[in-house]
XYZ file of C-alpha atoms in Angstrom:
584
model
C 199.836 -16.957 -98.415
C 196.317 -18.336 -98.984
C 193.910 -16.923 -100.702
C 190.398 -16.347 -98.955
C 186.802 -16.306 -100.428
C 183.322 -15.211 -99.144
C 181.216 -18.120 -99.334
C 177.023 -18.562 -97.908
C 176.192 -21.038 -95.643
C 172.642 -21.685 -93.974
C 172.073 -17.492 -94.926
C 175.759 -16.753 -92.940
C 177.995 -15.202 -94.871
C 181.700 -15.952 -94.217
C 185.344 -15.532 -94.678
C 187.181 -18.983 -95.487
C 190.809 -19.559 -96.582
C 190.727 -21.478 -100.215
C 191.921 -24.691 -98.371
C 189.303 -24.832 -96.082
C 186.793 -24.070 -98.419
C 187.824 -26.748 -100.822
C 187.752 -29.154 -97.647
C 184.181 -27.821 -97.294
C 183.358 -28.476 -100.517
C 184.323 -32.078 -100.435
C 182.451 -32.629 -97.094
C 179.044 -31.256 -98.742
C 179.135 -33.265 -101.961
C 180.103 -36.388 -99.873
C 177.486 -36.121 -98.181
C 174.737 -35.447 -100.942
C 175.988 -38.822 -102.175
C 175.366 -40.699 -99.350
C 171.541 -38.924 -99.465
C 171.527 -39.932 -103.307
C 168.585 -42.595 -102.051
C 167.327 -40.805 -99.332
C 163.583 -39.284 -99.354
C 164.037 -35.495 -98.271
C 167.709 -35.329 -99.161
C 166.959 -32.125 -99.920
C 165.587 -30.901 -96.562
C 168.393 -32.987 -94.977
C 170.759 -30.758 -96.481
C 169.310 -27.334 -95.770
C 169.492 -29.539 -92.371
C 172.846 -29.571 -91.846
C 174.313 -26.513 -93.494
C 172.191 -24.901 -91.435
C 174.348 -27.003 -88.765
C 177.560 -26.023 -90.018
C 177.060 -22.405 -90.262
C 176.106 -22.402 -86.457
C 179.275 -23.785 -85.363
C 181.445 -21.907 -87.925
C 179.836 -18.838 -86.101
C 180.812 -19.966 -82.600
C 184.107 -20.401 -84.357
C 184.125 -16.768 -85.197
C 185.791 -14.200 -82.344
C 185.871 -11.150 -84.823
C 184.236 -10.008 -88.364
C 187.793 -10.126 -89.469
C 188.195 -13.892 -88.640
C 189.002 -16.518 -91.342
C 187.848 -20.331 -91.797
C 190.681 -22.295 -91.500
C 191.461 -26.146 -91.862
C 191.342 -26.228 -88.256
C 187.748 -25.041 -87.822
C 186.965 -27.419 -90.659
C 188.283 -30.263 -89.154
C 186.401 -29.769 -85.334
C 183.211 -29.114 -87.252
C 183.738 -32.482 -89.275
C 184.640 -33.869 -85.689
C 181.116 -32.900 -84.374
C 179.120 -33.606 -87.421
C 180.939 -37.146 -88.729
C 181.837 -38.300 -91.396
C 179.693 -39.196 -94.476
C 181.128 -42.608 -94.562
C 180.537 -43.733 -91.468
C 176.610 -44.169 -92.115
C 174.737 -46.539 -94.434
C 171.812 -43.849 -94.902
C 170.011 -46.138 -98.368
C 166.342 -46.455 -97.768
C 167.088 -50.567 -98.174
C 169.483 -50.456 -95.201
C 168.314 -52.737 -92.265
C 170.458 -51.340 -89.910
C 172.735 -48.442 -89.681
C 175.996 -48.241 -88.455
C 177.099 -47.070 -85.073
C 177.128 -43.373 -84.259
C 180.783 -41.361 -84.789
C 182.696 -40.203 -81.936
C 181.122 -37.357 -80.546
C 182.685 -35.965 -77.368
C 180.301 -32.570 -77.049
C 178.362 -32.454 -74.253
C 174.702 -33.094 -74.557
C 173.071 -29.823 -73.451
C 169.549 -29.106 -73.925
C 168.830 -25.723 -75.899
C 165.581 -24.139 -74.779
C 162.983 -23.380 -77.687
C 159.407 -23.482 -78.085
C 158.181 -26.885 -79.853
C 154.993 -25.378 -81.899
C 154.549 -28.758 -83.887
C 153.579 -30.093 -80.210
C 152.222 -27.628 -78.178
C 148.560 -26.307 -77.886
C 149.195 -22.768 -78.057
C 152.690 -21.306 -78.908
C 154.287 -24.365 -77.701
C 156.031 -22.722 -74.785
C 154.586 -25.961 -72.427
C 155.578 -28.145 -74.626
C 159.243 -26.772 -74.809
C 159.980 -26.452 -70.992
C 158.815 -29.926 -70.782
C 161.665 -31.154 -73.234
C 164.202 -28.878 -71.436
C 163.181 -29.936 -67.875
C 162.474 -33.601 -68.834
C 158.992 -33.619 -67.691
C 155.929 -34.079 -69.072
C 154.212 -30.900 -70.390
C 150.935 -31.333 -68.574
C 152.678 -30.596 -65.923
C 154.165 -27.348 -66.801
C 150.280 -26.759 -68.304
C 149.158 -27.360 -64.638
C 151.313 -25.012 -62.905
C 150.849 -22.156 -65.563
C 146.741 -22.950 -64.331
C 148.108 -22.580 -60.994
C 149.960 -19.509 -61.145
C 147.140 -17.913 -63.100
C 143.831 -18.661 -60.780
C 145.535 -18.914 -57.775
C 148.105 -15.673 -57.896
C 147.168 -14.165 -61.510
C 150.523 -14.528 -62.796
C 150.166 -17.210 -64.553
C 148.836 -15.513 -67.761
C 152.087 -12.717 -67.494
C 154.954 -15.867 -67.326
C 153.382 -17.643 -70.310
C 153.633 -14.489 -72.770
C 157.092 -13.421 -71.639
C 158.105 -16.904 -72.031
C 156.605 -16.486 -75.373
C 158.473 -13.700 -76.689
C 161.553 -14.872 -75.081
C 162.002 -18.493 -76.338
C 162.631 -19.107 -79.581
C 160.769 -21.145 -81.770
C 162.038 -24.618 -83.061
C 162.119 -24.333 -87.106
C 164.775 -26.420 -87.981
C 166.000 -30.202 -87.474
C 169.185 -29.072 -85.684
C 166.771 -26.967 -83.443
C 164.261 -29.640 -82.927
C 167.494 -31.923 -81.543
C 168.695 -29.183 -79.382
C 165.604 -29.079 -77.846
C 165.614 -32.681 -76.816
C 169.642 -33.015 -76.333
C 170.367 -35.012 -78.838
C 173.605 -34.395 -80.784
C 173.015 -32.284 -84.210
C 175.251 -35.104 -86.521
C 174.136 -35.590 -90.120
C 172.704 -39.410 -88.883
C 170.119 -37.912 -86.545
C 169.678 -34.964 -88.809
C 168.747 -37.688 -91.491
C 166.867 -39.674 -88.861
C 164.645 -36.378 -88.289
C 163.748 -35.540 -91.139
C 163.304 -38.982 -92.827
C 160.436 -39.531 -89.677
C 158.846 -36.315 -90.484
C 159.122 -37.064 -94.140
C 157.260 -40.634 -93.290
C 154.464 -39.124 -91.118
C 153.413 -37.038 -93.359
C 153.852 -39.472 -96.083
C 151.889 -42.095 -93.942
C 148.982 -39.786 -93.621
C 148.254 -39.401 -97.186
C 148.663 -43.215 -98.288
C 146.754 -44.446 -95.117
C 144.024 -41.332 -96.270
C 140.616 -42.688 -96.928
C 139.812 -40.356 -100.136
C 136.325 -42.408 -100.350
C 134.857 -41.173 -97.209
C 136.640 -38.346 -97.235
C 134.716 -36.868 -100.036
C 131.788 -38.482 -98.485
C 131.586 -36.333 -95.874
C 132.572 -33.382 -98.093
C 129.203 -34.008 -99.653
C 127.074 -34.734 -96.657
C 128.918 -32.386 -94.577
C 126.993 -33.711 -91.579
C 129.941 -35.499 -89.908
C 132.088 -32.201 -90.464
C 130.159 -30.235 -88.317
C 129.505 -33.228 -85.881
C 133.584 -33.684 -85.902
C 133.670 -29.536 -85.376
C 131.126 -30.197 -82.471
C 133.586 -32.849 -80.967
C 136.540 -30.759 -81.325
C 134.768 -28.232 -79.168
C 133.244 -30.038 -76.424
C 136.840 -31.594 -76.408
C 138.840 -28.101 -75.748
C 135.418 -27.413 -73.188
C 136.670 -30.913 -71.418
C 140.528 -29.942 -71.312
C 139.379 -26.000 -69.981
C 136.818 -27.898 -67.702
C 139.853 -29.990 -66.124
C 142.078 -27.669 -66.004
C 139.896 -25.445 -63.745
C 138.989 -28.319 -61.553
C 142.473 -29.842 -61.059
C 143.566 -26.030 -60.145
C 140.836 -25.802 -57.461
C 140.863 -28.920 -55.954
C 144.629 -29.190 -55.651
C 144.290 -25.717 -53.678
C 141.345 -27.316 -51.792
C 143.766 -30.240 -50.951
C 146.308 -28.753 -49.863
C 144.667 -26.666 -47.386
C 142.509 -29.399 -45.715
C 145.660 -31.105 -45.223
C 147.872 -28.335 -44.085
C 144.574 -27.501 -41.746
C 144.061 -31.255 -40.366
C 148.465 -31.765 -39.847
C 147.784 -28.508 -38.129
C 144.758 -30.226 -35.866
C 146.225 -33.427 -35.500
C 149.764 -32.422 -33.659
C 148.295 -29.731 -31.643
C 148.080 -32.132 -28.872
C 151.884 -31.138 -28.263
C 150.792 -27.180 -27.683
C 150.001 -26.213 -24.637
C 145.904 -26.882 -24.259
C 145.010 -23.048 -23.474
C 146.772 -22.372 -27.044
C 144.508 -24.640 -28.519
C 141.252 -23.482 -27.103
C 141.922 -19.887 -27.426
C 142.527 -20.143 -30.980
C 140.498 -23.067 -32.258
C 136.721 -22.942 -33.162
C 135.119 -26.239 -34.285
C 131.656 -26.870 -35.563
C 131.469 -30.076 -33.132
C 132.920 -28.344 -30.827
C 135.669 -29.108 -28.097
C 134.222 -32.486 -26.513
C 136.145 -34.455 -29.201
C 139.852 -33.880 -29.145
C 141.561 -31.729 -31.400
C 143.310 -34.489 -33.036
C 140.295 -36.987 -33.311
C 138.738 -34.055 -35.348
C 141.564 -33.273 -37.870
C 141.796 -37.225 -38.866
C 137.728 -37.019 -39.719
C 138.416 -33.557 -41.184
C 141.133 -34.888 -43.357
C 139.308 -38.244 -44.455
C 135.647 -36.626 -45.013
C 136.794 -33.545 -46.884
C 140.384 -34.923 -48.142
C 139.281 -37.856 -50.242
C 136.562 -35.582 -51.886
C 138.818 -33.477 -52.959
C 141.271 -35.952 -54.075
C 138.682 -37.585 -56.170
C 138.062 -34.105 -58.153
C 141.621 -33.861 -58.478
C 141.661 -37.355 -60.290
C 138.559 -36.299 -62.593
C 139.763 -33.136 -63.560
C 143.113 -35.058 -64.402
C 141.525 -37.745 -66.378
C 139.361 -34.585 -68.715
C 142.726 -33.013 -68.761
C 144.907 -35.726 -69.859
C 144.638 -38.597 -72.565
C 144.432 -42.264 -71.170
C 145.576 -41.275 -67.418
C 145.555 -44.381 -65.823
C 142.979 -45.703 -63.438
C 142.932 -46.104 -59.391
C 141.533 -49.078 -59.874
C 138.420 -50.640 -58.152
C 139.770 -51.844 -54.918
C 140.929 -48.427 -53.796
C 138.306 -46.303 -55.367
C 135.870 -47.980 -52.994
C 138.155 -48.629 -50.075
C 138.697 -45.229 -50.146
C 134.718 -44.037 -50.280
C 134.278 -46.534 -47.591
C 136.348 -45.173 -45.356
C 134.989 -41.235 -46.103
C 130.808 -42.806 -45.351
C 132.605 -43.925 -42.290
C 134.054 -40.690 -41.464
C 131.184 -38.584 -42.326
C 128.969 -41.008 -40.469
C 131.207 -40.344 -37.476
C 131.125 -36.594 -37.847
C 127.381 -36.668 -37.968
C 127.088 -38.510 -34.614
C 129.405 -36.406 -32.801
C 127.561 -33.052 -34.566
C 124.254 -34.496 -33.105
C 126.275 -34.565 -29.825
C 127.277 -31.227 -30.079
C 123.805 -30.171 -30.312
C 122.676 -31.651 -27.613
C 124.274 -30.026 -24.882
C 123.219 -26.695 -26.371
C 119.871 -27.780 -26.552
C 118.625 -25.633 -24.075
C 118.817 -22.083 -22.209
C 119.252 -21.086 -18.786
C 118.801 -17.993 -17.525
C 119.740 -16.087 -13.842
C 117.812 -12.668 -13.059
C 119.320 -10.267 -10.547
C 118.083 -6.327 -9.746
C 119.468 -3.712 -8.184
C 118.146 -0.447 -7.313
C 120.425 2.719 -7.845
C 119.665 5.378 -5.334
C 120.021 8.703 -6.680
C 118.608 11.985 -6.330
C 115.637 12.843 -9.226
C 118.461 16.335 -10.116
C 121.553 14.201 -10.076
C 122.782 12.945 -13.419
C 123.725 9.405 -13.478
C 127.560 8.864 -14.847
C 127.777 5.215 -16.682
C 131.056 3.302 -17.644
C 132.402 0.178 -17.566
C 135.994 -1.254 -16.425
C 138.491 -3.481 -16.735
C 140.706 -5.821 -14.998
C 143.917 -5.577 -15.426
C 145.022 -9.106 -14.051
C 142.867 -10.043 -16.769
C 143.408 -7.741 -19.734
C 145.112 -4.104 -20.448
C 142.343 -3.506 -22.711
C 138.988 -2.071 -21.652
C 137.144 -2.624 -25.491
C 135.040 -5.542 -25.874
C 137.172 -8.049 -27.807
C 137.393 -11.681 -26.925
C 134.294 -13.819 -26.958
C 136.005 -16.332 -24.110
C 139.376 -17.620 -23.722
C 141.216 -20.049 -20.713
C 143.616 -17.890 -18.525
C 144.259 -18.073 -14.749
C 142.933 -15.932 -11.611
C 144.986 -14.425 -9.143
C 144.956 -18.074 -7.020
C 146.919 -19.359 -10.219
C 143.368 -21.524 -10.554
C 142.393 -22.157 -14.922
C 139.046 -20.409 -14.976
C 137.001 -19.017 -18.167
C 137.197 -15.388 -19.355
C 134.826 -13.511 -21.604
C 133.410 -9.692 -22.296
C 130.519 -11.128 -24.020
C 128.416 -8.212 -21.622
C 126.193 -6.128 -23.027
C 123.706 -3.193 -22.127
C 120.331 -1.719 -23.546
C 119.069 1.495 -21.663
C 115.500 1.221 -20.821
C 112.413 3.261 -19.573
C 110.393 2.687 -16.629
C 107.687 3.829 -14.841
C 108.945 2.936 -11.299
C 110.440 5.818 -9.002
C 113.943 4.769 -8.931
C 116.148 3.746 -11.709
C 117.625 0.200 -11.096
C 120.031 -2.639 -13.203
C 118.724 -5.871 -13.929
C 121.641 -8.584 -14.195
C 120.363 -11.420 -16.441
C 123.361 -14.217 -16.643
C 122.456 -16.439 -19.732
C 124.284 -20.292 -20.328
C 123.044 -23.052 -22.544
C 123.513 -26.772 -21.801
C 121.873 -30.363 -22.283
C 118.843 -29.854 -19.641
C 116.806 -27.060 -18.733
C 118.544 -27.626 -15.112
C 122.152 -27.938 -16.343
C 121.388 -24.543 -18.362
C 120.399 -22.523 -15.233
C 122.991 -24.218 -12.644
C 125.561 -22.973 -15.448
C 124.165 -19.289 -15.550
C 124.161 -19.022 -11.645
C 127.833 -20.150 -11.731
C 128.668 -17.179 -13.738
C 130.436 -14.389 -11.864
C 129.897 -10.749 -12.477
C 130.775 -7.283 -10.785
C 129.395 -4.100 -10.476
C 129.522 -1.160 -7.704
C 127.045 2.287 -7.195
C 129.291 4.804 -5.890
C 127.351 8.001 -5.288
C 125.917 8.951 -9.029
C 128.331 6.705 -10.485
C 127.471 2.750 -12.150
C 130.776 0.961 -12.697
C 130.055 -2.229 -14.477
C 132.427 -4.882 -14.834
C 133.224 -5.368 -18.906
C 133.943 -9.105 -18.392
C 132.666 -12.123 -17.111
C 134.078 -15.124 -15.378
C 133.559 -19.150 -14.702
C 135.383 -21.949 -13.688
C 136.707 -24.507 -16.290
C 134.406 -26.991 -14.908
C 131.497 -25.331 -16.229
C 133.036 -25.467 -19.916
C 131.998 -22.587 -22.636
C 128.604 -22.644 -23.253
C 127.517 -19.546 -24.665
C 128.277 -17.563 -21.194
C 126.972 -14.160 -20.946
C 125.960 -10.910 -19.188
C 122.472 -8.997 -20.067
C 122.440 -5.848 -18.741
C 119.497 -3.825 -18.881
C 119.425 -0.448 -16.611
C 115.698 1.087 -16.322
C 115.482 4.595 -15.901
C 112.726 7.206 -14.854
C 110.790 9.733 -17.007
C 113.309 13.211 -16.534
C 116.650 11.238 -15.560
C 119.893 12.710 -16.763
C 122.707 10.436 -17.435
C 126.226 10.651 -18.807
C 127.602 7.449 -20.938
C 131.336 7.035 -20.706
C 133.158 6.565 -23.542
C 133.710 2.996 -22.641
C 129.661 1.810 -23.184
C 129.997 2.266 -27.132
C 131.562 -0.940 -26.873
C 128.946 -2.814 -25.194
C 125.352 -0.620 -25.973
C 123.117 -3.206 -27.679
C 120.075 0.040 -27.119
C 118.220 0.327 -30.593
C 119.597 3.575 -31.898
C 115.469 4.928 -32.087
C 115.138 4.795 -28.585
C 118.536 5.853 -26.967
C 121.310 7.184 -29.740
C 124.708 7.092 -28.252
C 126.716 10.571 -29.499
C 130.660 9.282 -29.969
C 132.105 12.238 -30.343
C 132.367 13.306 -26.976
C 131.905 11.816 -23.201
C 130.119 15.135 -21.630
C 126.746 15.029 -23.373
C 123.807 15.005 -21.266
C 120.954 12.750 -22.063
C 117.381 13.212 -20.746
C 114.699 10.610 -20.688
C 112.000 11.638 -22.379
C 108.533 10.106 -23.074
C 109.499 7.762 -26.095
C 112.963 8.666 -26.331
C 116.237 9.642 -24.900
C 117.256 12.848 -25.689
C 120.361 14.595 -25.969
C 120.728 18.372 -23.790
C 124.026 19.420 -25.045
C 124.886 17.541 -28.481
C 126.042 19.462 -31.391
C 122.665 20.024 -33.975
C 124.302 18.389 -37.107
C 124.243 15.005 -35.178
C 120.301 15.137 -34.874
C 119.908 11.968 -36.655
C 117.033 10.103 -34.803
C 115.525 13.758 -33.742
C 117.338 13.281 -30.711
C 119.209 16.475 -30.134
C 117.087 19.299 -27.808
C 117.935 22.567 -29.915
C 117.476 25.551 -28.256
C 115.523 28.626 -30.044
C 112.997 31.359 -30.441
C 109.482 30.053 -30.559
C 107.140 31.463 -33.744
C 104.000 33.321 -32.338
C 101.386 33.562 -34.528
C 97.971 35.888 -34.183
C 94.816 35.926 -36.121
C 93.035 39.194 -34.908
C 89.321 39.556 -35.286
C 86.707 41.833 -34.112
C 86.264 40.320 -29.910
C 89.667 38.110 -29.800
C 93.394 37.422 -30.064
C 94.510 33.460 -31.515
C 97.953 32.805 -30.861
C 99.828 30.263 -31.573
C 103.207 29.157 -30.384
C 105.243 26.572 -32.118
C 108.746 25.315 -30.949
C 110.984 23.839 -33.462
C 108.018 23.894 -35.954
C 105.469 22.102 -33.104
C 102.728 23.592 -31.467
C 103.064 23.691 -27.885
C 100.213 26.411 -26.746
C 97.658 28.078 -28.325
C 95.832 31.083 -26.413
C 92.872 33.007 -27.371
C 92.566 36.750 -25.440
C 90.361 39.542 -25.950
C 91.205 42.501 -28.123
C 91.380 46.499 -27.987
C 91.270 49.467 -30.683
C 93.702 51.014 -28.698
C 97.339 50.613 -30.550
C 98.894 51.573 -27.693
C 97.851 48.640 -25.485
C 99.251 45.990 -28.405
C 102.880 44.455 -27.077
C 105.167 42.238 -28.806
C 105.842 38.935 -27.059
C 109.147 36.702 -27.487
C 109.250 33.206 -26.294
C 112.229 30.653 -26.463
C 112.797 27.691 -24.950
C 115.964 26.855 -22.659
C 117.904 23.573 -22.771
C 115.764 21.597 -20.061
C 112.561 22.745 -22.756
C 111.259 25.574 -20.210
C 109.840 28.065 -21.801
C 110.548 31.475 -21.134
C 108.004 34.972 -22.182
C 110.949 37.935 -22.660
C 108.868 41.405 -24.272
């Protein structure tokens, strides 16, 4: 039977048979001796106890478990032997590293001596094998682009430890926690900081202690140098978003020659318009916007990060050669564009709608359904086929302003608009347009769509549609011509909320008969009520007065009587078609 003691290791408390500890013992003191020359023997040591107590704790399966010779032995077996390493300062070369058959897994911590921050960067970089301006870029990412960014970084802060000791700081990096690179550690940290106070220039040092111009210049630097790194962050974020869409756009541009063409022009909307194939355009797109963007990406690299190397010359300005070349080409091709939109062309048609002066006109529009299920205006022009199978153009780019006139009859004037290069080419376009309409007793059916043939090519096709109407006419508006009433809303107000109001042409307005009073707006509702009669009595005469809806419409004067009985009341109110009527 063995007897057991509690002994302390790297603050770990634990239970070890008197054997083992004895073995202990001996490996410790071995190894001080072999540190007797070293600098920092003595943070070497807290070093690797520290070391030892974390595998005698993954040795550990219960409080009640004892350190045995065993556990001794495969720590020794990790750590190696004292012997095996000439650690004196005068050494010129030390011996080859003991047999260590652990695997070399990286430990994720946070390396604050490194990092910027909280050295959570810094860390993933050492655990991923990358460089940490990388990591540093996608946190930028994540935070500008989708706001997480900022949310990762602090639980990744809590959540990693950091690295405080040497056997941490080698975990980090996967290198194996033995006392020779525990030595190796520390004695480089030990030199750096030795190195900085022998190379320290005390002189100007307390120079500028006394001047303390260059301090504040240095804090001035330091400064504009974090503004640089914030500056290039911001702009490598941006224009790698920037770059990736131009070139998921222009991939997108340049194989759509394998989609079928109707796809294409349906969909796609280009500022140079549809002359040019699609694929011409998203190779100038790509080169005149790309290499723009690339080059921001490169500057906001180089403010970001420390001696980045160069393109060099020859492809900084092959590469801004070819981009004048493509925005030269884009020019000529915009000034192309423009050209056959230069001018407009213009087709007039009227109509005269014969209807009685007491009918009320009933307006709507239709659809085709060959064409389109939907009635609403919706689609400024897309390629589809007619009922021959033939490609032709189709648009609802119709619209329609009510108007007064002073003619007898109400009638539509058809105006078919079209651009083009020549005056000529403009107005043979609009007269190619095709349009419908029928009268059919008191109703106007207008066609909500237009048509061309694919010859003709888009060119701003469209319908006008203006329908003059009489002083007194009463009209209905279907619930279809909300989608296509370009009328200014002084003149004619179109009520939504129903189809069955009645609207009146007035003298400077159109007027609503039957709309509800709280949707008087533009003063366009009639309003039915009891006029206000007013009368001054003097000695010969009678003034009265009457005012409808607060306006004075007639103003009498009659002659007067003593006699009470002759004196009647008078009522007057006003119907819906403004008649007024006396009632007593």
């Amino acid at each position: 039977m063995n007897k057991t003691v509690n002994i302390n290791i790297g603050g770990l408390v634990f239970h070890i048979d008197e054997d083992a500890f004895q073995k202990l013992t001996r490996y410790f003191e071995a190894i001080k001796r072999s540190l007797s020359n070293s600098s920092g023997k003595d943070e070497i040591m807290k070093d690797i106890e520290m070391r030892v107590a974390e595998l005698l704790s993954e040795k550990q399966k219960s409080d009640k478990h004892v350190i045995n010779n065993k556990d001794v032995d495969e720590v020794i077996v990790v750590m190696g032997q004292p012997e095996d390493y000439r650690l004196d300062d005068d050494a010129d070369e030390k011996a080859s590293e003991p047999l260590y058959t652990g695997s070399r897994t990286k430990k994720l911590y946070r390396d604050k001596d490194r990092g910027t921050i909280a050295g959570v960067c810094t860390g993933l970089g050492h655990y991923f094998g990358i460089d940490a301006v990388w990591i540093k870029i996608l946190f930028l990412i994540l935070f500008f682009g989708f706001g997480t960014g900022l949310l990762a970084y602090i639980i990744l802060w809590i959540a990693m430890p950091k690295a405080i000791t040497t056997a941490d700081k080698l975990e980090m990096t996967g290198e194996p926690v033995t006392i020779s690179n525990i030595e190796r550690k520390v004695r480089e940290e030990f030199d750096s900081v030795t190195n900085k106070f022998k190379n320290a220039d005390y002189d100007k040092m307390g120079n500028e202690i006394k001047s303390g111009a260059n301090g504040i210049g240095d804090i001035f630097v330091s400064i504009f140098k974090v503004f640089a790194k914030v500056l290039g962050a911001i702009i490598v974020v941006f224009s790698s978003i920037g770059l990736l869409a131009i070139c998921f756009c222009s991939i997108f541009m340049i194989f759509s020659s394998s989609m079928p063409e109707n796809y294409i022009l349906n969909h796609i909307s280009t500022p140079i318009g549809l002359e040019t194939p699609i694929w011409v355009q998203g190779v100038l797109f790509l080169l005149a916007a790309g290499i723009p963007a690339f080059f921001f990406l490169i500057l906001g690299l180089k403010l970001l990060v420390t001696n980045l190397k160069s393109l060099g010359n020859i492809v900084k300005f092959s590469l801004l050669g070819i981009w004048i070349i493509a925005v030269g080409v884009l020019i000529s091709l915009g000034i192309k564009e423009a050209t056959q939109i230069a001018y407009d062309g213009k087709e007039v048609k009227k109509e005269v709608i014969n209807i009685a002066p007491t009918d009320t006109l009933l307006i709507k529009f239709k659809n085709n359904d060959f064409y389109s299920k939907n009635r609403y205006h919706n689609t400024e022009f897309r390629l589809t086929q007619d009922e021959n199978n033939k490609e032709i153009i189709y648009s609802n780019n119709v619209t329609l302003e009510i108007m007064e006139t002073e003619e007898a009859l109400p009638y539509l004037q058809i105006e078919r608009l079209a651009v083009g290069k020549s005056a000529v080419d403009a107005r043979s376009r609009a007269e190619k347009i095709r349009y419908g309409f029928k009268i059919e007793g008191n109703q106007l059916i207008l066609d909500n769509y237009l048509l061309t043939d694919v010859a003709n090519k888009f060119r701003g096709q469209k319908v006008e549609l203006f329908l003059y109407l009489p002083k007194g006419t009463l009209f209905k508006a279907d619930e279809s011509v909300q989608d296509y009433d370009v009328t200014t809303n002084d003149f004619f107000n179109l009520h939504f909320s129903s189809k069955d109001y009645i609207y009146k042409v007035d003298d400077t307005q159109v007027k609503c008969l039957n709309c509800p009073p709280e949707e008087n707006e533009y003063g366009d509702v009639e309003i039915e009520g009891t006029t206000e009669v007013i009368t001054n009595e003097n000695d010969s005469t009678d003034v009265v007065t009457v005012k409808v809806n607060g306006k004075v419409v007639s103003e009498t004067k009659t002659s007067t009587t003593n006699d009470s009985d002759n004196k009647k009341k008078t009522s007057l109110t006003v119907d819906k078609n403004g008649i007024i009527i006396k009632s007593k």
